[in-house]
Short mmCIF file of C-alpha atoms in Angstrom, two decimals:
data_model
loop_
_atom_site.label_atom_id
_atom_site.label_comp_id
_atom_site.label_asym_id
_atom_site.label_seq_id
_atom_site.Cartn_x
_atom_site.Cartn_y
_atom_site.Cartn_z
CA MET A 1 -26.18 26.13 -42.31
CA MET A 2 -28.23 23.70 -44.33
CA TYR A 3 -31.54 22.29 -43.16
CA LYS A 4 -32.27 18.64 -43.88
CA PHE A 5 -35.99 17.89 -43.58
CA ARG A 6 -36.80 14.20 -43.20
CA SER A 7 -39.99 12.19 -43.39
CA ARG A 8 -40.72 8.54 -43.90
CA ALA A 9 -43.30 9.59 -46.49
CA ASP A 10 -40.86 11.19 -48.94
CA SER A 11 -37.20 11.71 -49.75
CA ASP A 12 -35.06 14.11 -47.72
CA LEU A 13 -35.36 17.80 -48.55
CA PHE A 14 -32.29 20.04 -48.24
CA MET A 15 -32.69 23.82 -48.01
CA ASN A 16 -30.34 26.71 -47.40
CA GLN A 17 -30.72 28.47 -44.08
CA GLY A 18 -32.42 31.67 -45.31
CA PRO A 19 -35.28 30.10 -47.28
CA ALA A 20 -35.76 27.32 -44.71
CA GLU A 21 -36.04 29.74 -41.81
CA ARG A 22 -38.44 31.95 -43.77
CA ILE A 23 -40.70 28.96 -44.44
CA LEU A 24 -40.48 27.75 -40.84
CA GLY A 25 -41.44 31.23 -39.64
CA ILE A 26 -44.43 31.32 -41.97
CA ILE A 27 -45.76 28.03 -40.61
CA GLY A 28 -45.19 29.09 -37.01
CA LYS A 29 -42.18 26.93 -36.21
CA GLN A 30 -39.12 28.22 -34.41
CA PRO A 31 -36.05 28.01 -36.66
CA GLY A 32 -33.27 26.07 -35.01
CA PRO A 33 -30.97 23.09 -35.25
CA GLN A 34 -33.76 20.60 -34.43
CA GLY A 35 -37.50 20.49 -34.80
CA ILE A 36 -40.60 18.55 -35.70
CA ILE A 37 -43.87 19.16 -37.52
CA GLU A 38 -46.49 16.74 -36.27
CA PRO A 39 -49.19 15.43 -38.64
CA ALA A 40 -51.85 17.21 -36.57
CA ASP A 41 -50.17 20.55 -37.36
CA MET A 42 -49.70 19.97 -41.09
CA ALA A 43 -53.07 21.19 -42.38
CA ARG A 44 -52.54 24.54 -40.65
CA ALA A 45 -48.93 24.71 -41.89
CA ILE A 46 -49.98 23.97 -45.48
CA ALA A 47 -52.72 26.61 -45.36
CA ALA A 48 -50.37 29.23 -43.88
CA LEU A 49 -47.70 28.56 -46.48
CA GLN A 50 -50.17 28.64 -49.37
CA ALA A 51 -51.60 31.93 -48.08
CA ALA A 52 -48.09 33.41 -47.83
CA VAL A 53 -47.34 32.33 -51.41
CA GLU A 54 -50.51 34.02 -52.64
CA GLU A 55 -49.70 37.19 -50.70
CA ASP A 56 -46.15 37.21 -52.08
CA GLU A 57 -47.49 36.92 -55.62
CA ARG A 58 -49.97 39.76 -55.06
CA ALA A 59 -47.14 41.92 -53.70
CA ARG A 60 -45.04 41.12 -56.78
CA GLY A 61 -47.97 41.91 -59.06
CA GLY A 62 -48.28 38.27 -60.16
CA GLY A 63 -51.92 37.91 -59.19
CA GLY A 64 -51.76 34.32 -57.95
CA GLY A 65 -50.19 32.43 -60.85
CA ASP A 66 -51.62 29.50 -62.73
CA GLY A 67 -51.22 27.01 -59.90
CA ASP A 68 -48.55 24.88 -61.54
CA GLY A 69 -45.83 26.05 -59.17
CA ASP A 70 -43.45 27.54 -61.71
CA GLY A 71 -43.98 31.19 -60.78
CA ASP A 72 -41.71 33.43 -62.84
CA ALA A 73 -39.52 30.60 -64.12
CA THR A 74 -38.53 30.22 -67.72
CA GLN A 75 -39.47 27.09 -69.66
CA ALA A 76 -36.20 25.46 -68.59
CA GLY A 77 -37.33 25.73 -64.94
CA THR A 78 -34.76 28.33 -63.91
CA PRO A 79 -35.35 32.00 -63.22
CA ALA A 80 -34.76 34.33 -66.13
CA ALA A 81 -31.83 36.72 -65.83
CA GLY A 82 -32.57 39.39 -63.25
CA GLN A 83 -35.58 37.65 -61.74
CA ALA A 84 -35.60 36.62 -58.11
CA ILE A 85 -36.68 33.15 -57.06
CA THR A 86 -40.24 33.46 -55.80
CA LEU A 87 -41.67 32.14 -52.56
CA ARG A 88 -43.82 29.78 -54.67
CA GLN A 89 -40.67 28.23 -56.11
CA ARG A 90 -38.98 27.99 -52.70
CA ALA A 91 -42.05 26.60 -50.95
CA TRP A 92 -43.23 24.05 -53.54
CA PRO A 93 -40.94 21.16 -52.47
CA PHE A 94 -41.70 21.83 -48.81
CA LEU A 95 -45.44 21.87 -49.50
CA GLN A 96 -45.15 18.53 -51.32
CA LEU A 97 -43.25 17.07 -48.37
CA LEU A 98 -45.92 18.30 -45.94
CA LYS A 99 -48.79 16.96 -48.06
CA ARG A 100 -47.22 13.53 -48.48
CA SER A 101 -46.33 13.35 -44.81
CA GLN A 102 -49.86 14.35 -43.82
CA GLU A 103 -51.31 11.62 -46.05
CA ALA A 104 -48.96 9.06 -44.47
CA ASP A 105 -49.61 10.42 -40.95
CA THR A 106 -45.90 10.76 -40.28
CA PRO A 107 -43.98 13.76 -38.89
CA VAL A 108 -41.41 15.92 -40.65
CA VAL A 109 -38.24 16.38 -38.61
CA TRP A 110 -34.96 18.22 -39.00
CA GLY A 111 -31.67 18.05 -37.18
CA VAL A 112 -32.09 14.53 -35.83
#
């Protein structure tokens, strides 16, 4: 299953089921075929996701990264051979969607 996250503040974001459900769980949303993140909940969701990214990097031994969102990626923007895609890389587009939607005071929805 693919998740299609929509907001009037940004373009649609498509994610595979596994990464999408992991991110939804981190921000306290029930994974499912439909849902909504209200603007009032976005600050908490952003903080929870950023904290999870930092914890994931500590667990990997990355120590927090340089903040540019590229994690363990090579210069071409793809993971080097044998390296897993980090939570930072998975979460970055979702964080951008949440931040833009929060600024525009518009919800993020999926499955509608």
